PDB file of C-alpha atoms in Angstrom:
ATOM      1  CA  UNK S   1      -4.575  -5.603  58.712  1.00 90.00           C
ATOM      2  CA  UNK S   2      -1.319  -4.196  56.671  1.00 96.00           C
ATOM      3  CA  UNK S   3      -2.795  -3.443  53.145  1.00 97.00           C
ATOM      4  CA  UNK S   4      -0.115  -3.690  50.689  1.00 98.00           C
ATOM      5  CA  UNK S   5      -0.253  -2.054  46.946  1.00 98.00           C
ATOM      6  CA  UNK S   6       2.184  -2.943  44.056  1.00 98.00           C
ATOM      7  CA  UNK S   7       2.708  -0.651  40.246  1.00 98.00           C
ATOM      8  CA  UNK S   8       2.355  -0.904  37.926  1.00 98.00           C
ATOM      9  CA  UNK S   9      -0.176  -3.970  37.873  1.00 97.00           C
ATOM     10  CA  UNK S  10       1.475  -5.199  34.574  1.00 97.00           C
ATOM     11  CA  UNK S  11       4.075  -4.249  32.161  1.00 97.00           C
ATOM     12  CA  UNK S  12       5.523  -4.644  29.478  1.00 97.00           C
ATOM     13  CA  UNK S  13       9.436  -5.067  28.501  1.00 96.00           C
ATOM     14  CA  UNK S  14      11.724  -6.443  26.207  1.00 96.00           C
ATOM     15  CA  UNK S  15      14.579  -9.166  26.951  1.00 96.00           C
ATOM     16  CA  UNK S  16      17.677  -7.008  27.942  1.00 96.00           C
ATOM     17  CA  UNK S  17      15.606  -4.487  29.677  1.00 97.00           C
ATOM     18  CA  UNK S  18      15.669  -3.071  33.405  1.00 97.00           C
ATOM     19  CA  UNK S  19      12.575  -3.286  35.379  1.00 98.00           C
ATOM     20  CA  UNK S  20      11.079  -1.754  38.601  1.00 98.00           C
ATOM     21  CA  UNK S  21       8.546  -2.513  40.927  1.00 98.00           C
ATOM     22  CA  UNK S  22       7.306  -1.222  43.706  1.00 98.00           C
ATOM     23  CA  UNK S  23       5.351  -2.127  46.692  1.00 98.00           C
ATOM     24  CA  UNK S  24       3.806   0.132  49.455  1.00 98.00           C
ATOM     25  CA  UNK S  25       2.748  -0.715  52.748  1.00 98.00           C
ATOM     26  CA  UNK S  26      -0.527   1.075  54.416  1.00 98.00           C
ATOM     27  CA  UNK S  27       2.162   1.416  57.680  1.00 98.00           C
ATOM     28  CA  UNK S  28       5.734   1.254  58.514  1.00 98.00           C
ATOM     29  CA  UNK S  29       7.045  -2.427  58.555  1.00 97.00           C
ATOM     30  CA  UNK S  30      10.806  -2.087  58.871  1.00 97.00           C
ATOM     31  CA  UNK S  31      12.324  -4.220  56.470  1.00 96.00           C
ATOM     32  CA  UNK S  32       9.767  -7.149  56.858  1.00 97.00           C
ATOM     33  CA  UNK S  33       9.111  -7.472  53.202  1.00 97.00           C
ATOM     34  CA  UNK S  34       9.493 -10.323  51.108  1.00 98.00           C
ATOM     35  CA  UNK S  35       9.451 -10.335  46.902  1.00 98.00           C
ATOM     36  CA  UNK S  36       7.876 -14.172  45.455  1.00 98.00           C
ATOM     37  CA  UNK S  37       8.195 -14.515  41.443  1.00 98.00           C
ATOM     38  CA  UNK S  38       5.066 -16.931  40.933  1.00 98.00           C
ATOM     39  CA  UNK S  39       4.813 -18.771  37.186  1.00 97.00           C
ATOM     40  CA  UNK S  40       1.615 -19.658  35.357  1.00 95.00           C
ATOM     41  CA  UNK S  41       0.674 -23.245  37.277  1.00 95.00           C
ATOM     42  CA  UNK S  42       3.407 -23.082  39.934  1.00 97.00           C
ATOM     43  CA  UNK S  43       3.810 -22.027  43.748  1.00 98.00           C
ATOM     44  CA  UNK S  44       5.490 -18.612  44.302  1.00 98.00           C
ATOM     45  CA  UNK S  45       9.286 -18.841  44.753  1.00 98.00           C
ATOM     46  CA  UNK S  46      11.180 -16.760  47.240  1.00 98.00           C
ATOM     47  CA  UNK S  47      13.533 -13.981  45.640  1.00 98.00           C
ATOM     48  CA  UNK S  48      14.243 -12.004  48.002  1.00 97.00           C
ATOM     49  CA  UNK S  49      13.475 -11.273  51.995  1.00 96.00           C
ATOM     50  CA  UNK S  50      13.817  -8.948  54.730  1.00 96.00           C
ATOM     51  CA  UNK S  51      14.034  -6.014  51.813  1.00 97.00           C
ATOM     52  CA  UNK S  52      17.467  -6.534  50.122  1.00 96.00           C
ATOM     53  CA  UNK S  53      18.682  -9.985  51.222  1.00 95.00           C
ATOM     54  CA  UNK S  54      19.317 -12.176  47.986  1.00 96.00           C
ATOM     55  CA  UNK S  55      17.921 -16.003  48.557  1.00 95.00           C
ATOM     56  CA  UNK S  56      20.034 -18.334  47.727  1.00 94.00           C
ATOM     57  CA  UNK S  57      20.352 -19.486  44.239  1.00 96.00           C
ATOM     58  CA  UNK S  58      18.387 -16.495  43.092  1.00 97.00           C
ATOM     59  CA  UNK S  59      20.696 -14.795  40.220  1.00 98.00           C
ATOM     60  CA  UNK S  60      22.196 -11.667  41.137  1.00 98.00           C
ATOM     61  CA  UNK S  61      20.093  -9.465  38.898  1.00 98.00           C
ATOM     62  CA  UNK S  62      17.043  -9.506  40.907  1.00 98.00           C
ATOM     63  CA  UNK S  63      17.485  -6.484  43.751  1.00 98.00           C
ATOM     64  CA  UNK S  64      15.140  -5.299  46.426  1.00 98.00           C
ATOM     65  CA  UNK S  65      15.338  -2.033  48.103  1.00 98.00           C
ATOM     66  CA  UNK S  66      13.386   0.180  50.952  1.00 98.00           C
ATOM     67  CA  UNK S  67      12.360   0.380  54.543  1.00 98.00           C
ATOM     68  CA  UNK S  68       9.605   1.704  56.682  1.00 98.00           C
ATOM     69  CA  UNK S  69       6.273   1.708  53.638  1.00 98.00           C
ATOM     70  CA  UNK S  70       7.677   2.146  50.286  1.00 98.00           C
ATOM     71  CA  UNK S  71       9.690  -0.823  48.501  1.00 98.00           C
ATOM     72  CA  UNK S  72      11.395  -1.438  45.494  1.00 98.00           C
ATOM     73  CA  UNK S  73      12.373  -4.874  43.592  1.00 98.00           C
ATOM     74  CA  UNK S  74      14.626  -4.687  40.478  1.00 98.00           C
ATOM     75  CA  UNK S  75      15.446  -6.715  37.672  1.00 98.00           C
ATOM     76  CA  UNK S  76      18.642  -5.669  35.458  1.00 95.00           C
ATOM     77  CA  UNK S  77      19.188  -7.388  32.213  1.00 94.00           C
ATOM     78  CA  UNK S  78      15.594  -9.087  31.966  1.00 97.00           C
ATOM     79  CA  UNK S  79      15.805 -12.682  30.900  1.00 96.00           C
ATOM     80  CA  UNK S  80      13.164 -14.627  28.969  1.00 95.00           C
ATOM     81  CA  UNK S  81      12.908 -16.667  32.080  1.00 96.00           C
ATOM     82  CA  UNK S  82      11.987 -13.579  34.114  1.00 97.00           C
ATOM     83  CA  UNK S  83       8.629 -13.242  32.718  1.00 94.00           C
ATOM     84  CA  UNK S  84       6.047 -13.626  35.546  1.00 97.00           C
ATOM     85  CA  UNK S  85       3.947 -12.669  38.280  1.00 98.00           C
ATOM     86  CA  UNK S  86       5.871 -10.834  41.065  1.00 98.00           C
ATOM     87  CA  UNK S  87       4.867 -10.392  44.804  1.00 98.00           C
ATOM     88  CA  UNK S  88       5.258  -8.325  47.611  1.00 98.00           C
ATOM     89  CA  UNK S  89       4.406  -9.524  51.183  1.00 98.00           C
ATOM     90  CA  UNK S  90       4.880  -8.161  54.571  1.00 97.00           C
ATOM     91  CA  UNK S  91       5.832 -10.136  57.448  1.00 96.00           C
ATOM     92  CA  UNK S  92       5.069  -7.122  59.999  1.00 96.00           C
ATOM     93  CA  UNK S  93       2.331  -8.726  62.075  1.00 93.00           C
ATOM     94  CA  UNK S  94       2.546 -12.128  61.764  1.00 91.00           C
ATOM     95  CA  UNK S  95       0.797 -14.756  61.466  1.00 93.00           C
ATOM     96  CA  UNK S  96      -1.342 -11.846  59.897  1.00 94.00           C
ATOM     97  CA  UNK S  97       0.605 -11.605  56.866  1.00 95.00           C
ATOM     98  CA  UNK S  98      -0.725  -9.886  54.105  1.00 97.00           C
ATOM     99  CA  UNK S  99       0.283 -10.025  50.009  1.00 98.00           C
ATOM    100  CA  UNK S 100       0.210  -7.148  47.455  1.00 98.00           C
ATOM    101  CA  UNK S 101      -1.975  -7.680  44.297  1.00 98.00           C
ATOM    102  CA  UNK S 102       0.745  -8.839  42.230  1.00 98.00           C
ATOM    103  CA  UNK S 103       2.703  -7.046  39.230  1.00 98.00           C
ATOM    104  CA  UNK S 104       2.730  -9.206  35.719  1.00 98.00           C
ATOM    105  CA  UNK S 105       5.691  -8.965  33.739  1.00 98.00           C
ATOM    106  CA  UNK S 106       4.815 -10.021  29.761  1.00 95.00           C
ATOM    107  CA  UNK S 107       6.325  -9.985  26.717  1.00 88.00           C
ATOM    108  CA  UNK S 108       6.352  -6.388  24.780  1.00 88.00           C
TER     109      UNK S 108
ATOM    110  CA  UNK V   1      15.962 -32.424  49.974  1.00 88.00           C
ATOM    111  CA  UNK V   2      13.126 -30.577  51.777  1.00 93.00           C
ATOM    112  CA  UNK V   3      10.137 -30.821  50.140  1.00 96.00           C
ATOM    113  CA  UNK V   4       6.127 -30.476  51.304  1.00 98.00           C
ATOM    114  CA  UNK V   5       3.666 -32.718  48.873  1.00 98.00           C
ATOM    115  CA  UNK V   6      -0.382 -32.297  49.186  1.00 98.00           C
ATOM    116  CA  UNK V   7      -2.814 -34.010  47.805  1.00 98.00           C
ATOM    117  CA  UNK V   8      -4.623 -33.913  44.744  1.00 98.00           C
ATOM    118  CA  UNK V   9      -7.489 -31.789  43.554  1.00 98.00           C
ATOM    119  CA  UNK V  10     -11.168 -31.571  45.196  1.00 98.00           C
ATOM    120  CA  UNK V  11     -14.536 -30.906  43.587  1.00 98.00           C
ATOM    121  CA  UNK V  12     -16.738 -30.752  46.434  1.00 98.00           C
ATOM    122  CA  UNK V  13     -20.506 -29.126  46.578  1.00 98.00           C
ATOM    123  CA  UNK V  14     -22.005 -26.168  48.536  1.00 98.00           C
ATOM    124  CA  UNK V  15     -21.994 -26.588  52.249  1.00 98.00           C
ATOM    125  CA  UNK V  16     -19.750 -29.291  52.234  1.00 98.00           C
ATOM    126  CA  UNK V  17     -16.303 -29.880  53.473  1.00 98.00           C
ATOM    127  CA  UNK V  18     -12.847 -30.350  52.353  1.00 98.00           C
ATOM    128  CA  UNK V  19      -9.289 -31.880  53.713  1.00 98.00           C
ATOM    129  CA  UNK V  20      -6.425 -31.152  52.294  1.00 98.00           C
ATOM    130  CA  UNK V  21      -3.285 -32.694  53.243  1.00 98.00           C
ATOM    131  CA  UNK V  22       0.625 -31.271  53.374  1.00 98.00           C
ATOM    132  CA  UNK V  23       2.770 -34.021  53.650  1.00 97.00           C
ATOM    133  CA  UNK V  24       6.578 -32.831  54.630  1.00 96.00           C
ATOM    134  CA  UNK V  25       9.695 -34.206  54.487  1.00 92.00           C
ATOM    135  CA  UNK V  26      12.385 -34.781  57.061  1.00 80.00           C
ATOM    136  CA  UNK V  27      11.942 -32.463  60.454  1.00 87.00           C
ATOM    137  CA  UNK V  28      10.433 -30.007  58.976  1.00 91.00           C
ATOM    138  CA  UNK V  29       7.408 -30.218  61.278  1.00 89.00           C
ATOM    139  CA  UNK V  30       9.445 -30.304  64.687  1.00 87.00           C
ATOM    140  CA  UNK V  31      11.301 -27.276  63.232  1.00 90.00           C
ATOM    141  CA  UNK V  32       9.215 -24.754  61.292  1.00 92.00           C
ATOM    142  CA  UNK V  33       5.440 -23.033  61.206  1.00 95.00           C
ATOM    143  CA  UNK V  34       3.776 -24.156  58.418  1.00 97.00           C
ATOM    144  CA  UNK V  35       1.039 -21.728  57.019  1.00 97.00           C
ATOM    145  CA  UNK V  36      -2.037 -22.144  54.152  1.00 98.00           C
ATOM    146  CA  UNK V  37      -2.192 -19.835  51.619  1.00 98.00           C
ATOM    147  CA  UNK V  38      -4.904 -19.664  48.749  1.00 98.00           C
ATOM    148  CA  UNK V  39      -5.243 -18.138  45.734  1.00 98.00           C
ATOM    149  CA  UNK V  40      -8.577 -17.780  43.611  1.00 98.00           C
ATOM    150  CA  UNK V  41      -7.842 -18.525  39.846  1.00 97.00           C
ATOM    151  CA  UNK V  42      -6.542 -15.160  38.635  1.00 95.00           C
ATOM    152  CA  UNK V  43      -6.445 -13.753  41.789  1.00 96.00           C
ATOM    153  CA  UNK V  44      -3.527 -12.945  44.135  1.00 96.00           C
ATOM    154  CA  UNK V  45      -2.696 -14.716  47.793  1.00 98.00           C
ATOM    155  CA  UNK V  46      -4.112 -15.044  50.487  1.00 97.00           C
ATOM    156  CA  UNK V  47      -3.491 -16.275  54.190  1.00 96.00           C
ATOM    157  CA  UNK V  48      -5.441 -18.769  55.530  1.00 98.00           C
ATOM    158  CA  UNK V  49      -3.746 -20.160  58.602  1.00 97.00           C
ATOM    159  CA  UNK V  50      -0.712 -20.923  60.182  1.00 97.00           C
ATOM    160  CA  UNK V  51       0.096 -24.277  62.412  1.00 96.00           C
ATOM    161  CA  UNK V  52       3.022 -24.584  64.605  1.00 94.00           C
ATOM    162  CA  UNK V  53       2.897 -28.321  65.075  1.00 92.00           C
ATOM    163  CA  UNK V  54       5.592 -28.819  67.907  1.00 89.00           C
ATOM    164  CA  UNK V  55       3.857 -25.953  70.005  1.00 91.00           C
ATOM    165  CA  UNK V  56       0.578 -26.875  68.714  1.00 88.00           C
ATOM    166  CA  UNK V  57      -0.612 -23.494  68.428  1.00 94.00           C
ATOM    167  CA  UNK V  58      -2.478 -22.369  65.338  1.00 97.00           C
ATOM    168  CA  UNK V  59      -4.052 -19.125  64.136  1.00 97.00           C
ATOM    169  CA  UNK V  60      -6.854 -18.352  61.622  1.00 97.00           C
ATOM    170  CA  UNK V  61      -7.545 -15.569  59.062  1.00 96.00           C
ATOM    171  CA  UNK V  62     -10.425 -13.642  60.377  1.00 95.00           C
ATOM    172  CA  UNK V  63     -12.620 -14.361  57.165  1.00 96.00           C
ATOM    173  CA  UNK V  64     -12.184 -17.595  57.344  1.00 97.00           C
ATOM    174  CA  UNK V  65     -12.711 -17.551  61.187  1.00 94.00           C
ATOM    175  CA  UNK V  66     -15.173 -20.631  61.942  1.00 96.00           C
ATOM    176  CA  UNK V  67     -14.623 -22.759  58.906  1.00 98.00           C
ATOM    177  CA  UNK V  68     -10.906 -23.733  58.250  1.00 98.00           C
ATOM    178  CA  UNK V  69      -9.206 -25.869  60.979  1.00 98.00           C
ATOM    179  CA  UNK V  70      -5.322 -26.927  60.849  1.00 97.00           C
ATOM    180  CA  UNK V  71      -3.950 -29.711  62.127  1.00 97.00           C
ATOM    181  CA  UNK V  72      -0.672 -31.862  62.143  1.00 96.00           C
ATOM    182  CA  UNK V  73       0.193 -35.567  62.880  1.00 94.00           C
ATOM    183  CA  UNK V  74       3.385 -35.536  63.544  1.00 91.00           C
ATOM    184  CA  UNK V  75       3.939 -39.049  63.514  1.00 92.00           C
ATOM    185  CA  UNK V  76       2.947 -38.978  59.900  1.00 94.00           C
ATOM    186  CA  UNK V  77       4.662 -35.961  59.239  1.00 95.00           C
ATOM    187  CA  UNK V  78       1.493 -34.375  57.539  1.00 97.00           C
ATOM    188  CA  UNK V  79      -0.363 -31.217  58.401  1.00 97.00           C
ATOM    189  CA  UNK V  80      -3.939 -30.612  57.333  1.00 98.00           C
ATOM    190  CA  UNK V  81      -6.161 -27.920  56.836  1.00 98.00           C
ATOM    191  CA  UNK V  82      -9.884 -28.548  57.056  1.00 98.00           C
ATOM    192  CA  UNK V  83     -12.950 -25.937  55.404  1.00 98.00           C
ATOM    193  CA  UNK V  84     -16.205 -26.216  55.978  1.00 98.00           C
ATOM    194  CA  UNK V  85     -19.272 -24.788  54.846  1.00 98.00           C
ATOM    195  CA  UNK V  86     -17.817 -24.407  51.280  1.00 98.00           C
ATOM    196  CA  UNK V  87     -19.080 -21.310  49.331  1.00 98.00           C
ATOM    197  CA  UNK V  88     -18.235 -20.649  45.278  1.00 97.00           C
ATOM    198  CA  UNK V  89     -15.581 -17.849  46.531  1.00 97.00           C
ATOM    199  CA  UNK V  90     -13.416 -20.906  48.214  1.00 98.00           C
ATOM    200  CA  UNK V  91     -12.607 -22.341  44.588  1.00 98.00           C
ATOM    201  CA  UNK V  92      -8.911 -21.808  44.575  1.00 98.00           C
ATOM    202  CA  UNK V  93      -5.291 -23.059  44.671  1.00 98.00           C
ATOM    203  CA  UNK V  94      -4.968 -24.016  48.514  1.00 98.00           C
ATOM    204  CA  UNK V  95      -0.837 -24.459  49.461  1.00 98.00           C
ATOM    205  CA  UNK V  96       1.325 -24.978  52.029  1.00 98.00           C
ATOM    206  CA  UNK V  97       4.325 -23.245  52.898  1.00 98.00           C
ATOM    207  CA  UNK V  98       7.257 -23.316  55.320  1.00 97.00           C
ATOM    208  CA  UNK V  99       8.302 -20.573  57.293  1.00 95.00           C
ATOM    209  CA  UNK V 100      11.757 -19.560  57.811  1.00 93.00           C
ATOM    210  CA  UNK V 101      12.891 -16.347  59.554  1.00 88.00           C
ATOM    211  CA  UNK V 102      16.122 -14.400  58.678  1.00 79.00           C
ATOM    212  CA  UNK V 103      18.735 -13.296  61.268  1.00 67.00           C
ATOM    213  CA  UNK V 104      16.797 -10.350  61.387  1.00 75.00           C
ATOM    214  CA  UNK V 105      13.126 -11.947  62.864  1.00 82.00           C
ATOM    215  CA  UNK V 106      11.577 -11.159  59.202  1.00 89.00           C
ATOM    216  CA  UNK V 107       9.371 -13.928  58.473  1.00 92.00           C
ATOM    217  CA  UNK V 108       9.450 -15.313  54.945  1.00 96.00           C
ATOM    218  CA  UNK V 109       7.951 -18.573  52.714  1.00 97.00           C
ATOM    219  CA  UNK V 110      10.900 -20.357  51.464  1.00 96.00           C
ATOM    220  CA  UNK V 111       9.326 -23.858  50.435  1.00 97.00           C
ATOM    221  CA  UNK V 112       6.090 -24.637  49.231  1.00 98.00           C
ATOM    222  CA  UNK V 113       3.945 -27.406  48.591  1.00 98.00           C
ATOM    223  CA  UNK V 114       2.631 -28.173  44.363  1.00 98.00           C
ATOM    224  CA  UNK V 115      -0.956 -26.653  45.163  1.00 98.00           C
ATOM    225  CA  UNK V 116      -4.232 -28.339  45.631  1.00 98.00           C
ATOM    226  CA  UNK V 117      -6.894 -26.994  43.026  1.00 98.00           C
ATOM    227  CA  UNK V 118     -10.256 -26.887  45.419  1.00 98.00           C
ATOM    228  CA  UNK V 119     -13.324 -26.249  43.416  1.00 98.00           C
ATOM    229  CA  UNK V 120     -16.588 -25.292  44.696  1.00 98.00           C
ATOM    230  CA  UNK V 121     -19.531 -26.180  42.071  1.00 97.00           C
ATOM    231  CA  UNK V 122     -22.731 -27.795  42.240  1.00 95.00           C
TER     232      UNK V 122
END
């Protein structure tokens, strides 16, 4: 199976600031990557998929970026909202589909 | 509006076996996969299966290989997933989620069910 690796594992930021993520696949997968923000008690929630496309209703300060292993995900102007869990997962080999560890973002 | 509801939280014992159900809304079932995905308190996700109910074809994760089973009723509109033999490590968060696929064929979860808390204890 695909193993998929996210850093940092947590961080640390303030309200206002920009934040990066990033997510690397053990083999190319094109662009079948998918970012979930996932809040204490609820199911994830779809940001972003196939790389860069924007899901609907998802503010326009979340970003994703890459192709082939290495990924990025973005968030300009963090908002107290924004604080979470945030998830890579590849869509490669499916139904084998295969999550990263997960990146928390807290409070500084 | 789309939505997928399960049911409510299991405590079951060693060896035994669970049901849990994913009960969707409109056509979702004569229209999209539906997949399980777990996730052990603290832990990150995990696949468990994936059901295409108007196909009827389903596929396992390898671990679980044996002891989870998904099925759907479509007259009810539900879709199950069934593990037996229940072990400590299957206390978790069990959901269901839709699959939708972008123009491009990339395969992503865009609505998910509220989570079924499964715990393992004896």
């Amino acid at each position: 199976d695909i193993q998929m690796t996210q850093s940092p594992i947590s961080l640390s930021a303030s309200v206002g600031d920009r934040v990066t993520i990033t997510c690397r696949a053990s083999q190319n997968i094109n662009n079948y990557l998918n970012w979930y923000q996932q809040k204490r008690g609820k199911a994830p929630k779809l940001l972003i998929q196939a790389a860069s496309s924007l899901q609907s209703g998802v503010p326009s300060r979340f970003s994703g970026s890459g192709f082939g292993t290495d990924f990025t995900l973005t968030i300009s102007n963090l908002q107290p909202e924004d604080f979470a869990t945030y998830y890579c997962q590849q869509s490669y080999t499916p139904p084998r589909i295969t999550f990263g560890p997960g990146t928390t973002v807290d409070i500084k | 509006q789309a939505q997928l509801v399960q049911s409510g939280a299991e405590v079951k014992k060693p060896g035994s076996s669970v049901k849990v159900s994913c009960r969707a809304s409109r056509n979702i079932l004569s229209t999209y996969a539906i997949y399980w995905v777990r996730q052990a308190p603290g832990q990150g996700l995990e696949w468990v299966g994936r059901i295409i109910p108007f196909v009827g074809q389903v596929h396992y994760a390898q671990k679980l290989q044996g002891r989870v089973t998904t099925t759907a009723d479509t007259s009810t509109s539900t879709v199950y997933m069934e593990l037996s033999s229940l072990r400590s490590e299957d206390t978790a968060v069990y959901y269901c989620a839709r699959v939708i696929t972008t123009s491009g064929n990339v395969a992503a979860f865009d609505l998910w069910g509220q989570g079924t808390m499964v715990t393992v204890s004896s």
